[in-house]
Amino acid sequence: MALTSENLFTFIDQKLGVERATIDETTLIFSSGMVDSFSLVSLITFIEKEGGFRVNPMDVNLENLDSVCPLYPPP
């Protein structure tokens, strides 16, 4: 399966407990407190599995993971 914004939103909704209707591509999910740091490992594991690549530990930061937009830029 490929990593898409929609399956990323579905994961955030179903596995991290953030209602899809409350977020969009620019919502700051970590900075706002919607998602806590304990969920970070689950999110990275999902991204790696769906995207078929490894996330470099140097790329694990708020700039890259705080919203869906850096993870899946709009066309």
mmCIF file of N, CA and C in Angstrom:
data_model
loop_
_atom_site.group_PDB
_atom_site.id
_atom_site.type_symbol
_atom_site.label_atom_id
_atom_site.label_comp_id
_atom_site.label_asym_id
_atom_site.label_seq_id
_atom_site.Cartn_x
_atom_site.Cartn_y
_atom_site.Cartn_z
ATOM 1 N N MET A 1 0.839 -1.181 0.000
ATOM 2 C CA MET A 1 0.000 0.000 0.000
ATOM 3 C C MET A 1 0.884 1.246 0.000
ATOM 4 N N ALA A 2 0.418 2.317 -0.594
ATOM 5 C CA ALA A 2 1.174 3.561 -0.657
ATOM 6 C C ALA A 2 0.718 4.525 0.431
ATOM 7 N N LEU A 3 1.617 5.354 0.860
ATOM 8 C CA LEU A 3 1.296 6.378 1.844
ATOM 9 C C LEU A 3 0.557 7.504 1.143
ATOM 10 N N THR A 4 -0.664 7.754 1.557
ATOM 11 C CA THR A 4 -1.457 8.865 1.024
ATOM 12 C C THR A 4 -1.921 9.728 2.179
ATOM 13 N N SER A 5 -2.315 10.947 1.862
ATOM 14 C CA SER A 5 -2.805 11.817 2.930
ATOM 15 C C SER A 5 -4.052 11.204 3.567
ATOM 16 N N GLU A 6 -4.904 10.579 2.768
ATOM 17 C CA GLU A 6 -6.142 10.036 3.318
ATOM 18 C C GLU A 6 -5.896 8.864 4.249
ATOM 19 N N ASN A 7 -4.976 7.938 3.890
ATOM 20 C CA ASN A 7 -4.748 6.841 4.831
ATOM 21 C C ASN A 7 -3.960 7.311 6.050
ATOM 22 N N LEU A 8 -3.211 8.389 5.911
ATOM 23 C CA LEU A 8 -2.546 8.982 7.071
ATOM 24 C C LEU A 8 -3.578 9.607 8.011
ATOM 25 N N PHE A 9 -4.549 10.330 7.446
ATOM 26 C CA PHE A 9 -5.625 10.893 8.270
ATOM 27 C C PHE A 9 -6.431 9.783 8.945
ATOM 28 N N THR A 10 -6.689 8.708 8.228
ATOM 29 C CA THR A 10 -7.432 7.583 8.802
ATOM 30 C C THR A 10 -6.669 6.978 9.974
ATOM 31 N N PHE A 11 -5.353 6.803 9.823
ATOM 32 C CA PHE A 11 -4.533 6.276 10.916
ATOM 33 C C PHE A 11 -4.583 7.212 12.125
ATOM 34 N N ILE A 12 -4.427 8.501 11.890
ATOM 35 C CA ILE A 12 -4.448 9.471 12.988
ATOM 36 C C ILE A 12 -5.796 9.431 13.705
ATOM 37 N N ASP A 13 -6.869 9.284 12.950
ATOM 38 C CA ASP A 13 -8.212 9.204 13.525
ATOM 39 C C ASP A 13 -8.403 7.912 14.305
ATOM 40 N N GLN A 14 -8.154 6.778 13.653
ATOM 41 C CA GLN A 14 -8.473 5.483 14.253
ATOM 42 C C GLN A 14 -7.468 5.016 15.298
ATOM 43 N N LYS A 15 -6.198 5.275 15.095
ATOM 44 C CA LYS A 15 -5.172 4.752 16.003
ATOM 45 C C LYS A 15 -4.672 5.762 17.029
ATOM 46 N N LEU A 16 -4.723 7.055 16.666
ATOM 47 C CA LEU A 16 -4.209 8.062 17.597
ATOM 48 C C LEU A 16 -5.329 8.843 18.283
ATOM 49 N N GLY A 17 -6.571 8.597 17.882
ATOM 50 C CA GLY A 17 -7.726 9.168 18.568
ATOM 51 C C GLY A 17 -8.028 10.623 18.279
ATOM 52 N N VAL A 18 -7.600 11.120 17.130
ATOM 53 C CA VAL A 18 -7.897 12.500 16.741
ATOM 54 C C VAL A 18 -8.944 12.456 15.638
ATOM 55 N N GLU A 19 -10.118 13.014 15.894
ATOM 56 C CA GLU A 19 -11.198 12.969 14.913
ATOM 57 C C GLU A 19 -10.793 13.647 13.614
ATOM 58 N N ARG A 20 -11.021 12.951 12.519
ATOM 59 C CA ARG A 20 -10.639 13.441 11.188
ATOM 60 C C ARG A 20 -11.241 14.820 10.916
ATOM 61 N N ALA A 21 -12.449 15.064 11.353
ATOM 62 C CA ALA A 21 -13.126 16.335 11.089
ATOM 63 C C ALA A 21 -12.443 17.521 11.763
ATOM 64 N N THR A 22 -11.572 17.244 12.731
ATOM 65 C CA THR A 22 -10.939 18.341 13.481
ATOM 66 C C THR A 22 -9.560 18.720 12.953
ATOM 67 N N ILE A 23 -9.061 17.997 11.941
ATOM 68 C CA ILE A 23 -7.719 18.298 11.442
ATOM 69 C C ILE A 23 -7.699 18.406 9.922
ATOM 70 N N ASP A 24 -6.711 19.161 9.428
ATOM 71 C CA ASP A 24 -6.448 19.220 7.997
ATOM 72 C C ASP A 24 -4.939 19.119 7.803
ATOM 73 N N GLU A 25 -4.464 19.385 6.599
ATOM 74 C CA GLU A 25 -3.042 19.203 6.285
ATOM 75 C C GLU A 25 -2.108 20.091 7.108
ATOM 76 N N THR A 26 -2.619 21.200 7.621
ATOM 77 C CA THR A 26 -1.755 22.142 8.336
ATOM 78 C C THR A 26 -1.940 22.135 9.858
ATOM 79 N N THR A 27 -2.844 21.317 10.368
ATOM 80 C CA THR A 27 -3.076 21.244 11.811
ATOM 81 C C THR A 27 -1.828 20.720 12.515
ATOM 82 N N LEU A 28 -1.400 21.413 13.536
ATOM 83 C CA LEU A 28 -0.217 21.012 14.307
ATOM 84 C C LEU A 28 -0.650 19.982 15.352
ATOM 85 N N ILE A 29 -0.482 18.714 15.016
ATOM 86 C CA ILE A 29 -1.023 17.659 15.865
ATOM 87 C C ILE A 29 -0.219 17.431 17.146
ATOM 88 N N PHE A 30 1.079 17.658 17.117
ATOM 89 C CA PHE A 30 1.890 17.492 18.324
ATOM 90 C C PHE A 30 1.948 18.786 19.135
ATOM 91 N N SER A 31 2.249 19.900 18.487
ATOM 92 C CA SER A 31 2.369 21.184 19.193
ATOM 93 C C SER A 31 1.075 21.584 19.882
ATOM 94 N N SER A 32 -0.052 21.212 19.283
ATOM 95 C CA SER A 32 -1.354 21.565 19.851
ATOM 96 C C SER A 32 -1.751 20.656 21.009
ATOM 97 N N GLY A 33 -1.060 19.531 21.159
ATOM 98 C CA GLY A 33 -1.396 18.579 22.211
ATOM 99 C C GLY A 33 -2.428 17.547 21.796
ATOM 100 N N MET A 34 -2.852 17.563 20.525
ATOM 101 C CA MET A 34 -3.817 16.564 20.053
ATOM 102 C C MET A 34 -3.228 15.157 20.109
ATOM 103 N N VAL A 35 -1.936 15.055 19.813
ATOM 104 C CA VAL A 35 -1.221 13.780 19.827
ATOM 105 C C VAL A 35 -0.010 13.958 20.736
ATOM 106 N N ASP A 36 0.251 12.974 21.577
ATOM 107 C CA ASP A 36 1.385 13.085 22.492
ATOM 108 C C ASP A 36 2.610 12.364 21.943
ATOM 109 N N SER A 37 3.722 12.575 22.586
ATOM 110 C CA SER A 37 4.988 12.011 22.112
ATOM 111 C C SER A 37 5.009 10.488 22.171
ATOM 112 N N PHE A 38 4.178 9.883 23.011
ATOM 113 C CA PHE A 38 4.119 8.424 23.075
ATOM 114 C C PHE A 38 3.559 7.826 21.781
ATOM 115 N N SER A 39 2.780 8.617 21.048
ATOM 116 C CA SER A 39 2.199 8.160 19.782
ATOM 117 C C SER A 39 3.169 8.288 18.619
ATOM 118 N N LEU A 40 4.278 8.958 18.836
ATOM 119 C CA LEU A 40 5.248 9.206 17.774
ATOM 120 C C LEU A 40 5.774 7.919 17.152
ATOM 121 N N VAL A 41 6.088 6.933 17.961
ATOM 122 C CA VAL A 41 6.615 5.664 17.446
ATOM 123 C C VAL A 41 5.579 4.981 16.559
ATOM 124 N N SER A 42 4.330 4.983 16.973
ATOM 125 C CA SER A 42 3.266 4.389 16.161
ATOM 126 C C SER A 42 3.137 5.108 14.823
ATOM 127 N N LEU A 43 3.197 6.426 14.857
ATOM 128 C CA LEU A 43 3.090 7.214 13.632
ATOM 129 C C LEU A 43 4.249 6.920 12.688
ATOM 130 N N ILE A 44 5.458 6.897 13.204
ATOM 131 C CA ILE A 44 6.632 6.622 12.362
ATOM 132 C C ILE A 44 6.564 5.205 11.793
ATOM 133 N N THR A 45 6.157 4.238 12.601
ATOM 134 C CA THR A 45 6.029 2.862 12.128
ATOM 135 C C THR A 45 5.016 2.789 10.989
ATOM 136 N N PHE A 46 3.899 3.472 11.134
ATOM 137 C CA PHE A 46 2.883 3.495 10.080
ATOM 138 C C PHE A 46 3.435 4.125 8.807
ATOM 139 N N ILE A 47 4.096 5.254 8.933
ATOM 140 C CA ILE A 47 4.664 5.945 7.770
ATOM 141 C C ILE A 47 5.662 5.049 7.051
ATOM 142 N N GLU A 48 6.525 4.392 7.801
ATOM 143 C CA GLU A 48 7.521 3.513 7.189
ATOM 144 C C GLU A 48 6.867 2.329 6.472
ATOM 145 N N LYS A 49 5.886 1.727 7.110
ATOM 146 C CA LYS A 49 5.212 0.569 6.523
ATOM 147 C C LYS A 49 4.450 0.958 5.261
ATOM 148 N N GLU A 50 3.646 1.995 5.349
ATOM 149 C CA GLU A 50 2.824 2.406 4.213
ATOM 150 C C GLU A 50 3.656 3.030 3.095
ATOM 151 N N GLY A 51 4.685 3.770 3.466
ATOM 152 C CA GLY A 51 5.507 4.446 2.472
ATOM 153 C C GLY A 51 6.590 3.578 1.876
ATOM 154 N N GLY A 52 6.905 2.475 2.546
ATOM 155 C CA GLY A 52 7.929 1.576 2.045
ATOM 156 C C GLY A 52 9.334 2.143 2.157
ATOM 157 N N PHE A 53 9.576 2.954 3.176
ATOM 158 C CA PHE A 53 10.905 3.518 3.397
ATOM 159 C C PHE A 53 11.149 3.675 4.887
ATOM 160 N N ARG A 54 12.388 3.900 5.250
ATOM 161 C CA ARG A 54 12.773 4.128 6.647
ATOM 162 C C ARG A 54 12.859 5.626 6.910
ATOM 163 N N VAL A 55 12.378 6.041 8.051
ATOM 164 C CA VAL A 55 12.494 7.438 8.468
ATOM 165 C C VAL A 55 13.843 7.593 9.152
ATOM 166 N N ASN A 56 14.649 8.496 8.642
ATOM 167 C CA ASN A 56 15.954 8.782 9.229
ATOM 168 C C ASN A 56 15.742 9.410 10.610
ATOM 169 N N PRO A 57 16.387 8.899 11.643
ATOM 170 C CA PRO A 57 16.231 9.478 12.979
ATOM 171 C C PRO A 57 16.525 10.987 13.029
ATOM 172 N N MET A 58 17.384 11.462 12.155
ATOM 173 C CA MET A 58 17.681 12.899 12.111
ATOM 174 C C MET A 58 16.487 13.712 11.604
ATOM 175 N N ASP A 59 15.533 13.040 10.934
ATOM 176 C CA ASP A 59 14.353 13.716 10.398
ATOM 177 C C ASP A 59 13.174 13.714 11.366
ATOM 178 N N VAL A 60 13.352 13.084 12.517
ATOM 179 C CA VAL A 60 12.280 13.031 13.508
ATOM 180 C C VAL A 60 12.341 14.303 14.343
ATOM 181 N N ASN A 61 11.530 15.282 13.925
ATOM 182 C CA ASN A 61 11.450 16.559 14.626
ATOM 183 C C ASN A 61 10.099 17.203 14.339
ATOM 184 N N LEU A 62 9.760 18.240 15.074
ATOM 185 C CA LEU A 62 8.463 18.886 14.894
ATOM 186 C C LEU A 62 8.291 19.462 13.500
ATOM 187 N N GLU A 63 9.336 19.973 12.931
ATOM 188 C CA GLU A 63 9.242 20.560 11.598
ATOM 189 C C GLU A 63 8.726 19.536 10.587
ATOM 190 N N ASN A 64 9.147 18.296 10.720
ATOM 191 C CA ASN A 64 8.772 17.259 9.764
ATOM 192 C C ASN A 64 7.522 16.466 10.147
ATOM 193 N N LEU A 65 7.190 16.407 11.420
ATOM 194 C CA LEU A 65 6.122 15.507 11.855
ATOM 195 C C LEU A 65 4.944 16.176 12.548
ATOM 196 N N ASP A 66 4.962 17.486 12.694
ATOM 197 C CA ASP A 66 3.904 18.151 13.455
ATOM 198 C C ASP A 66 2.595 18.263 12.681
ATOM 199 N N SER A 67 2.654 18.197 11.363
ATOM 200 C CA SER A 67 1.432 18.241 10.557
ATOM 201 C C SER A 67 1.556 17.270 9.401
ATOM 202 N N VAL A 68 0.446 17.009 8.740
ATOM 203 C CA VAL A 68 0.423 16.080 7.614
ATOM 204 C C VAL A 68 1.119 16.689 6.403
ATOM 205 N N CYS A 69 1.081 17.986 6.241
ATOM 206 C CA CYS A 69 1.631 18.641 5.058
ATOM 207 C C CYS A 69 3.106 18.286 4.805
ATOM 208 N N PRO A 70 4.014 18.347 5.799
ATOM 209 C CA PRO A 70 5.399 17.948 5.503
ATOM 210 C C PRO A 70 5.539 16.461 5.180
ATOM 211 N N LEU A 71 4.630 15.644 5.722
ATOM 212 C CA LEU A 71 4.681 14.214 5.466
ATOM 213 C C LEU A 71 4.152 13.871 4.093
ATOM 214 N N TYR A 72 3.141 14.580 3.676
ATOM 215 C CA TYR A 72 2.510 14.309 2.387
ATOM 216 C C TYR A 72 2.138 15.639 1.761
ATOM 217 N N PRO A 73 3.071 16.290 1.096
ATOM 218 C CA PRO A 73 2.783 17.607 0.521
ATOM 219 C C PRO A 73 1.664 17.543 -0.511
ATOM 220 N N PRO A 74 0.782 18.537 -0.499
ATOM 221 C CA PRO A 74 -0.283 18.567 -1.499
ATOM 222 C C PRO A 74 0.282 18.749 -2.899
ATOM 223 N N PRO A 75 -0.455 18.272 -3.925
ATOM 224 C CA PRO A 75 0.051 18.386 -5.306
ATOM 225 C C PRO A 75 0.155 19.826 -5.765
#
